[in-house]
Coordinates of C-alpha atoms in Angstrom, one line a residue:
M1 CA -27.3 12.7 -0.8
R2 CA -24.5 15.0 0.9
A3 CA -21.7 13.4 2.7
A4 CA -19.1 15.2 5.2
V5 CA -15.5 13.7 4.6
I6 CA -13.2 14.8 7.8
G7 CA -9.3 15.1 7.0
L8 CA -8.0 15.4 3.9
G9 CA -5.5 13.1 4.1
V10 CA -5.1 10.0 1.5
E11 CA -8.0 8.5 2.3
G12 CA -10.1 11.7 2.6
K13 CA -9.2 12.9 -0.6
K14 CA -10.1 10.0 -2.6
A15 CA -13.2 9.7 -0.8
V16 CA -13.9 13.4 -1.3
N17 CA -13.3 12.2 -5.5
S18 CA -15.6 8.9 -5.2
L19 CA -18.2 10.6 -3.9
L20 CA -18.3 13.0 -6.4
K21 CA -17.6 10.8 -8.9
H22 CA -20.8 9.0 -7.3
G23 CA -23.3 12.1 -7.2
W24 CA -22.9 12.8 -4.4
D25 CA -22.7 16.6 -2.6
V26 CA -19.6 16.6 -0.2
Y27 CA -18.5 18.9 2.6
A28 CA -15.3 18.5 3.5
S29 CA -13.0 20.1 6.1
D30 CA -9.2 19.6 7.8
L31 CA -7.7 21.9 10.3
N32 CA -4.7 22.3 8.9
S33 CA -4.9 24.9 6.3
N34 CA -1.7 24.0 4.0
I35 CA -2.0 21.0 2.4
D36 CA -1.7 19.8 -0.6
L37 CA -4.8 19.6 -2.8
S38 CA -3.3 19.0 -6.2
D39 CA -4.8 15.7 -6.3
L40 CA -8.6 16.2 -5.8
E41 CA -10.4 15.9 -9.4
L42 CA -11.9 19.4 -9.1
P43 CA -12.9 20.5 -12.3
G44 CA -12.8 24.3 -12.8
I45 CA -11.2 24.9 -9.5
S46 CA -7.8 26.5 -9.5
L47 CA -6.4 25.5 -5.8
N48 CA -2.7 27.2 -6.1
F49 CA -3.5 30.1 -3.7
L50 CA -4.8 27.6 -0.9
D51 CA -1.0 27.6 0.2
G52 CA 0.2 29.4 3.0
G53 CA -3.2 30.8 4.5
E54 CA -4.6 30.7 8.3
T55 CA -8.4 29.3 6.9
F56 CA -9.8 28.9 3.5
S57 CA -13.2 28.1 1.7
I58 CA -14.6 26.8 -1.6
V59 CA -17.9 26.4 -3.0
S60 CA -18.8 24.9 -6.0
D61 CA -22.2 23.3 -7.3
S62 CA -21.3 20.1 -5.3
L63 CA -18.5 20.7 -3.2
T64 CA -17.9 23.1 0.0
L65 CA -14.5 22.5 1.5
D66 CA -12.8 24.3 4.5
L67 CA -9.5 24.8 5.7
G68 CA -8.7 25.6 8.5
F69 CA -11.8 25.2 10.4
T70 CA -14.6 22.6 10.5
N71 CA -17.9 24.0 10.7
S72 CA -20.0 21.5 12.2
Q73 CA -23.8 23.0 11.4
A74 CA -22.7 22.0 7.5
I75 CA -21.6 18.0 9.3
D76 CA -24.9 17.4 11.1
E77 CA -26.9 18.1 7.6
C78 CA -25.2 15.3 6.1
D79 CA -26.7 12.0 5.3
A80 CA -23.5 10.0 6.2
I81 CA -19.8 10.8 7.2
A82 CA -16.2 9.6 5.9
I83 CA -13.6 10.4 8.8
S84 CA -9.5 9.5 7.8
P85 CA -9.4 5.6 9.0
S86 CA -7.1 7.2 11.7
M87 CA -9.3 8.8 13.7
F88 CA -11.4 5.4 14.5
G89 CA -11.0 4.8 17.9
G90 CA -11.3 8.4 18.6
S91 CA -14.1 10.3 20.3
F92 CA -15.7 11.7 17.6
A93 CA -15.5 8.1 16.0
N94 CA -17.5 6.7 18.8
K95 CA -20.2 9.6 18.7
L96 CA -20.6 9.0 15.1
L97 CA -20.8 5.4 15.6
S98 CA -23.6 5.3 17.9
E99 CA -25.7 8.0 15.7
G100 CA -25.4 5.2 12.3
H101 CA -23.9 8.2 10.4
L102 CA -20.7 6.7 9.1
L103 CA -20.6 6.2 5.2
S104 CA -20.2 2.3 5.6
D105 CA -23.4 2.3 7.8
V106 CA -25.3 4.3 5.5
V107 CA -24.0 2.6 2.6
S108 CA -24.2 -0.9 3.2
N109 CA -24.1 -2.7 0.4
H110 CA -20.5 -4.0 0.3
K111 CA -21.6 -6.0 3.4
K112 CA -24.1 -8.3 1.8
I113 CA -21.1 -9.5 -0.8
L114 CA -18.3 -12.4 0.0
T115 CA -15.3 -10.0 0.9
I116 CA -11.7 -11.0 0.9
G117 CA -9.3 -8.7 3.1
I118 CA -5.7 -9.4 2.3
T119 CA -3.1 -7.2 4.8
G120 CA 0.5 -7.6 5.9
T121 CA 3.2 -5.8 6.2
N122 CA 5.0 -6.4 2.1
G123 CA 2.9 -8.0 -0.4
K124 CA -0.3 -6.8 -0.3
T125 CA -1.1 -5.2 -3.5
T126 CA 1.2 -8.3 -5.7
T127 CA -1.3 -10.9 -3.7
V128 CA -4.7 -8.8 -4.7
H129 CA -3.8 -9.0 -8.4
M130 CA -2.8 -12.8 -8.3
L131 CA -6.0 -13.8 -7.0
K132 CA -8.3 -11.0 -8.7
S133 CA -6.8 -12.6 -11.7
I134 CA -7.3 -16.1 -10.3
L135 CA -11.0 -15.5 -9.6
E136 CA -11.9 -13.4 -12.7
N137 CA -10.5 -16.3 -14.7
A138 CA -13.0 -18.5 -13.0
G139 CA -15.4 -16.5 -14.1
K140 CA -16.2 -14.0 -11.2
K141 CA -17.4 -10.3 -10.9
V142 CA -14.6 -8.9 -8.3
L143 CA -14.6 -5.6 -6.9
V144 CA -11.0 -4.8 -5.8
G145 CA -9.6 -1.8 -4.2
G146 CA -8.9 -0.8 -0.5
N147 CA -5.7 0.9 1.4
G148 CA -5.3 4.8 -0.6
G149 CA -1.5 4.8 0.1
G150 CA -1.3 1.3 -1.8
G151 CA -2.2 3.0 -5.3
F152 CA -5.8 2.3 -4.9
S153 CA -8.9 4.2 -4.7
G154 CA -9.7 4.2 -1.3
Y155 CA -12.1 2.3 1.6
Y156 CA -15.0 4.8 0.4
D157 CA -15.0 4.1 -3.1
L158 CA -15.4 0.3 -2.5
M159 CA -18.6 1.1 -0.4
L160 CA -20.1 3.3 -3.1
E161 CA -19.3 1.1 -6.3
A162 CA -20.9 -2.0 -4.3
E163 CA -24.1 0.0 -4.1
N164 CA -24.1 0.2 -8.1
G165 CA -22.4 -3.4 -9.5
D166 CA -23.8 -6.8 -9.3
Y167 CA -20.6 -8.2 -7.7
D168 CA -20.1 -11.9 -6.6
I169 CA -16.8 -10.6 -4.7
V170 CA -15.1 -8.1 -3.0
L171 CA -11.6 -7.9 -2.8
V172 CA -9.8 -5.2 -0.2
E173 CA -6.5 -5.0 0.5
V174 CA -6.2 -3.5 4.1
C175 CA -3.3 -1.2 5.6
D176 CA -2.3 -2.6 8.2
M177 CA -2.9 1.0 10.4
T178 CA -6.5 0.7 9.3
L179 CA -7.3 -2.8 10.9
D180 CA -9.3 -1.7 13.6
F181 CA -11.4 0.7 10.6
C182 CA -11.8 -2.0 8.1
N183 CA -13.0 -4.3 10.7
Y184 CA -16.0 -2.1 11.3
A185 CA -16.2 -1.1 7.9
F186 CA -16.4 -4.4 6.4
D187 CA -18.1 -7.8 6.9
F188 CA -14.5 -9.8 6.0
D189 CA -15.6 -14.0 5.2
I190 CA -12.5 -14.6 4.6
V191 CA -8.8 -12.7 5.2
G192 CA -5.1 -13.4 4.2
L193 CA -1.8 -12.2 6.0
T194 CA 1.2 -11.8 4.4
N195 CA 3.5 -11.6 6.8
I196 CA 4.5 -9.3 9.8
G197 CA 7.8 -6.6 9.4
N198 CA 9.2 -3.7 10.6
D199 CA 7.0 -1.1 9.1
H200 CA 5.1 1.6 10.3
M201 CA 6.4 1.7 14.3
D202 CA 5.6 5.2 14.6
V203 CA 1.6 4.2 14.7
H204 CA 2.2 0.0 16.6
K205 CA 5.3 1.6 18.1
T206 CA 5.9 -2.3 18.3
I207 CA 5.6 -5.7 17.1
A208 CA 3.5 -7.4 20.0
N209 CA 1.2 -4.4 19.4
Y210 CA 1.1 -5.0 15.7
K211 CA -0.2 -8.5 16.5
D212 CA -2.3 -7.5 19.1
A213 CA -4.3 -5.5 16.7
L214 CA -4.3 -8.4 13.9
V215 CA -5.6 -10.5 16.9
R216 CA -8.7 -8.1 17.0
F217 CA -8.9 -8.0 13.2
F218 CA -9.1 -12.4 13.0
N219 CA -11.4 -12.6 15.5
D220 CA -14.3 -15.0 14.5
K221 CA -12.8 -14.7 10.6
E222 CA -11.8 -17.9 8.6
I223 CA -7.8 -16.9 8.7
F224 CA -4.9 -17.9 6.2
T225 CA -1.3 -17.1 7.4
A226 CA 1.7 -18.7 6.2
F227 CA 3.0 -22.0 7.9
N228 CA 6.1 -20.5 9.6
Q229 CA 4.6 -17.5 10.7
D230 CA 5.0 -16.0 14.0
F231 CA 2.0 -15.7 16.7
N232 CA 0.2 -18.4 14.3
S233 CA -0.7 -20.4 17.6
N234 CA -2.7 -16.7 18.7
F235 CA -3.6 -16.6 15.8
K236 CA -5.6 -20.0 15.8
E237 CA -6.8 -19.1 19.1
V238 CA -9.4 -16.2 18.0
A239 CA -9.9 -17.6 14.1
S240 CA -13.3 -19.7 13.4
K241 CA -11.1 -20.9 11.0
H242 CA -7.4 -21.3 10.3
I243 CA -5.6 -22.8 6.9
S244 CA -2.1 -22.5 6.7
Y245 CA -0.2 -21.7 3.1
F246 CA 2.8 -22.8 1.7
E247 CA 5.4 -20.9 -0.9
Y248 CA 4.3 -21.8 -4.4
Q249 CA 6.4 -24.8 -6.7
D250 CA 5.3 -24.1 -10.0
E251 CA 7.0 -21.1 -12.0
L252 CA 6.2 -17.3 -11.7
R253 CA 7.7 -14.5 -13.8
V254 CA 7.8 -12.2 -10.9
F255 CA 11.1 -12.0 -9.0
G256 CA 11.6 -13.7 -5.4
K257 CA 10.9 -16.3 -2.7
F258 CA 8.8 -13.5 -1.1
N259 CA 6.4 -13.8 -4.3
K260 CA 5.8 -17.2 -4.4
L261 CA 4.7 -17.0 -0.6
N262 CA 2.3 -14.3 -2.1
A263 CA 1.0 -16.6 -4.9
G264 CA 1.2 -19.6 -2.4
L265 CA -1.5 -17.3 -0.5
A266 CA -3.6 -16.3 -3.4
M267 CA -3.4 -20.7 -4.4
A268 CA -4.8 -21.1 -1.4
I269 CA -7.8 -19.3 -1.0
A270 CA -8.8 -19.5 -4.4
G271 CA -8.4 -23.8 -3.8
E272 CA -10.9 -22.3 -0.6
L273 CA -12.9 -21.1 -3.0
K274 CA -13.3 -24.3 -5.5
I275 CA -11.8 -22.7 -8.5
S276 CA -10.0 -25.4 -10.5
K277 CA -6.3 -26.1 -10.1
D278 CA -5.7 -25.4 -13.7
I279 CA -7.4 -21.6 -13.8
I280 CA -5.2 -21.2 -10.7
K281 CA -2.0 -22.8 -12.4
Q282 CA -2.5 -20.7 -15.6
T283 CA -3.2 -17.8 -14.4
L284 CA -0.2 -17.5 -11.8
A285 CA 2.3 -18.6 -14.5
N286 CA 0.9 -15.4 -16.7
F287 CA 1.2 -13.2 -13.9
E288 CA 3.1 -10.5 -14.2
A289 CA 4.4 -7.8 -11.4
V290 CA 2.2 -5.3 -10.7
S291 CA 3.4 -1.0 -11.5
G292 CA 5.7 0.4 -8.6
R293 CA 6.4 -3.9 -7.1
L294 CA 9.9 -5.4 -7.6
D295 CA 10.2 -5.8 -11.8
V296 CA 13.5 -6.5 -13.9
Y297 CA 15.2 -4.9 -17.0
K298 CA 18.0 -5.3 -18.9
I299 CA 20.1 -2.5 -19.6
N300 CA 23.1 -3.6 -21.4
D301 CA 25.1 -6.4 -19.1
S302 CA 23.4 -5.3 -15.8
L303 CA 20.1 -6.4 -14.7
V304 CA 18.3 -3.9 -12.8
Y305 CA 15.5 -4.2 -10.2
V306 CA 13.5 -1.3 -9.6
G307 CA 10.2 -1.5 -7.4
K308 CA 9.2 -0.4 -3.8
T309 CA 11.1 -1.8 -0.8
D310 CA 10.0 0.9 1.5
N311 CA 11.2 -1.1 5.0
S312 CA 14.1 -3.0 6.1
D313 CA 12.2 -6.5 5.8
A314 CA 10.9 -6.2 2.3
L315 CA 14.6 -4.7 1.3
K316 CA 16.2 -7.6 3.5
S317 CA 14.2 -10.4 1.2
V318 CA 15.5 -8.3 -1.4
L319 CA 19.0 -8.2 -1.1
G320 CA 19.0 -12.2 0.5
E321 CA 18.3 -13.6 -3.1
K322 CA 21.0 -11.0 -5.7
D323 CA 24.0 -9.6 -5.4
F324 CA 23.7 -5.8 -6.2
Y325 CA 26.7 -3.8 -7.1
A326 CA 24.5 -0.6 -6.4
I327 CA 21.5 -0.3 -3.9
F328 CA 18.8 2.8 -4.9
I329 CA 17.2 3.8 -2.0
G330 CA 14.3 6.1 -1.8
T331 CA 13.9 8.3 1.4
P332 CA 10.8 8.4 3.8
R333 CA 8.9 11.3 4.8
P334 CA 10.7 13.3 8.0
H335 CA 8.3 11.4 10.6
E336 CA 9.0 8.3 9.3
T337 CA 12.3 7.9 11.0
H338 CA 11.4 3.9 11.4
R339 CA 12.0 3.3 7.7
L340 CA 15.6 4.7 7.5
D341 CA 16.5 1.1 9.0
I342 CA 16.0 0.7 5.2
I343 CA 19.7 1.7 4.9
D344 CA 20.8 -0.3 7.7
E345 CA 20.3 -3.1 5.7
A346 CA 22.2 -1.8 3.2
V347 CA 25.0 -0.9 5.3
K348 CA 25.2 -4.9 6.3
Y349 CA 24.6 -5.7 2.6
N350 CA 28.0 -3.6 1.8
P351 CA 27.4 -2.8 -1.7
E352 CA 29.8 -0.9 -3.6
V353 CA 27.6 1.7 -4.6
I354 CA 24.5 3.9 -2.5
V355 CA 23.2 6.4 -4.1
I356 CA 19.8 8.2 -2.0
F357 CA 17.3 9.6 -4.1
P358 CA 14.0 12.0 -3.1
G359 CA 11.5 9.0 -2.2
L360 CA 8.5 10.4 -0.5
D361 CA 10.0 13.2 0.3
D362 CA 13.6 14.7 -0.1
N363 CA 15.6 13.6 2.7
L364 CA 18.8 13.5 1.5
D365 CA 20.5 15.0 4.2
L366 CA 19.0 12.8 6.8
A367 CA 19.9 9.9 4.5
I368 CA 23.5 10.9 4.2
Y369 CA 23.9 11.2 8.2
R370 CA 22.3 7.7 8.8
L371 CA 24.8 6.9 6.2
N372 CA 28.0 8.6 7.9
Y373 CA 26.9 7.3 11.3
L374 CA 26.9 3.6 10.3
K375 CA 30.3 4.1 8.4
Y376 CA 29.9 3.1 5.3
R377 CA 32.7 2.5 3.6
G378 CA 31.4 2.2 0.1
R379 CA 30.4 5.2 -2.5
V380 CA 27.8 7.4 -1.9
L381 CA 25.7 8.9 -4.9
T382 CA 22.9 11.3 -4.8
A383 CA 20.3 11.9 -7.3
T384 CA 18.0 14.6 -7.1
S385 CA 16.0 14.2 -10.5
L386 CA 15.0 11.2 -12.4
D387 CA 17.7 11.8 -15.2
D388 CA 20.2 11.7 -12.3
I389 CA 19.0 8.0 -11.8
I390 CA 19.0 7.6 -15.3
A391 CA 22.7 8.4 -15.5
Y392 CA 23.8 6.3 -12.9
V393 CA 21.7 3.1 -14.5
A394 CA 23.7 4.0 -17.8
E395 CA 27.2 4.6 -15.7
F396 CA 27.0 0.7 -13.8
S397 CA 25.3 -0.9 -17.0
H398 CA 28.4 -2.6 -17.2
E399 CA 27.9 -4.6 -13.4
E400 CA 25.8 -7.6 -12.8
A401 CA 23.1 -5.7 -11.1
M402 CA 21.5 -3.5 -9.7
L403 CA 18.2 -2.3 -7.0
I404 CA 16.7 0.7 -7.2
G405 CA 13.6 0.3 -4.6
G406 CA 13.3 2.2 -1.4
N407 CA 10.0 4.8 -0.3
G408 CA 8.1 6.7 -2.9
Q409 CA 5.9 4.8 -5.5
D410 CA 5.0 7.4 -7.2
A411 CA 8.5 8.6 -8.1
I412 CA 9.5 4.4 -7.9
I413 CA 6.7 4.1 -10.9
N414 CA 8.6 7.0 -12.7
I415 CA 11.9 5.0 -12.5
Q416 CA 10.3 1.9 -13.8
E417 CA 8.6 3.2 -16.6
R418 CA 11.8 5.5 -18.2
I419 CA 13.8 2.2 -17.5
K420 CA 11.5 -0.1 -19.2
L421 CA 11.9 2.6 -22.3
I422 CA 15.6 2.4 -22.2
S423 CA 15.9 -1.7 -22.0
E424 CA 12.8 -2.2 -24.8
K425 CA 15.0 0.3 -27.3
L426 CA 18.2 -1.9 -26.7
S427 CA 16.7 -5.2 -26.7

């Protein structure tokens, strides 16, 4: 079998890796010739020479890769096509839909399995892992994955894995930017919404548009939303069944009221699937923070909170629960100026110190300009390396608490790992 992968963003590169892993031959292309392909798993092929040119072709036994152009004949010769979720709804995607050539149509066993989707602005990954642990402790064989940007292997990996395994449940993390794509590619039986917040506004433009996308996604599905969620009346109108969930009332190891709501969603869905209360309670009592998500470490006299808080609502929810002497903020990509709203939230909180570090990209100057514009009166520091961050943590380690968050999942995971090692040595 041969597949074409059109677009080599996060999902596209993960699709190439997954197809090769599952024994497919692949034709892949992207009109941008100057993209980072270092995370493609291509043994024996060096990609370092790709930068700075106009067009490139790489051919191996199982992969043909074109950059800067697309070979339409090569696409026509493929058995299936994997497009970037961002292309869904466009003319090219609609043509493929009419021809039944999308990978999600050619491999379709994933649509025959009970499928649960978890979507929303914040808390998706934590909720998915909570629910996965509950279901597995109840003896279910669960296939878990989804949004490539969330740390999973991508949507196409789920489709390919479902062809080979005997799974009871497919559990999908659905990014709010891929709702329409996922609505077509998967057959969801149950969908849980964590929350609706201020993120990806470069795509949605307004919260109202985001709500409309959710209404389309929820149509004729069994849905779970928080008891106090905005637009619940709109969601109830289109759902086949609507269930409200509440904060989890028992003890959790993970920090925050927001995690009590995440646990409440996981518990509500598990309860609907007739999982015993004892299994749910025991699982959640032992659940620990997912890598990259908010966790707490003791360094000298200070509690150091580290985790991705890449939008203003995520940061606000953390700042509302704890006093922090210093806030470290990872910067976003250049075009994601809406994510600079996290700096506005930090300034409103008025900590003694704000430390800016490269998160998804090195935009320290842009962040500092924003701080100056907002007339922040505290101490502003920049950290250009992990060693810089650790030095500042040591400097502030006799204050009560500090928060390291913002953008950049990989950067934050690296920080977590280093902080954890230090904490364990000091304990």
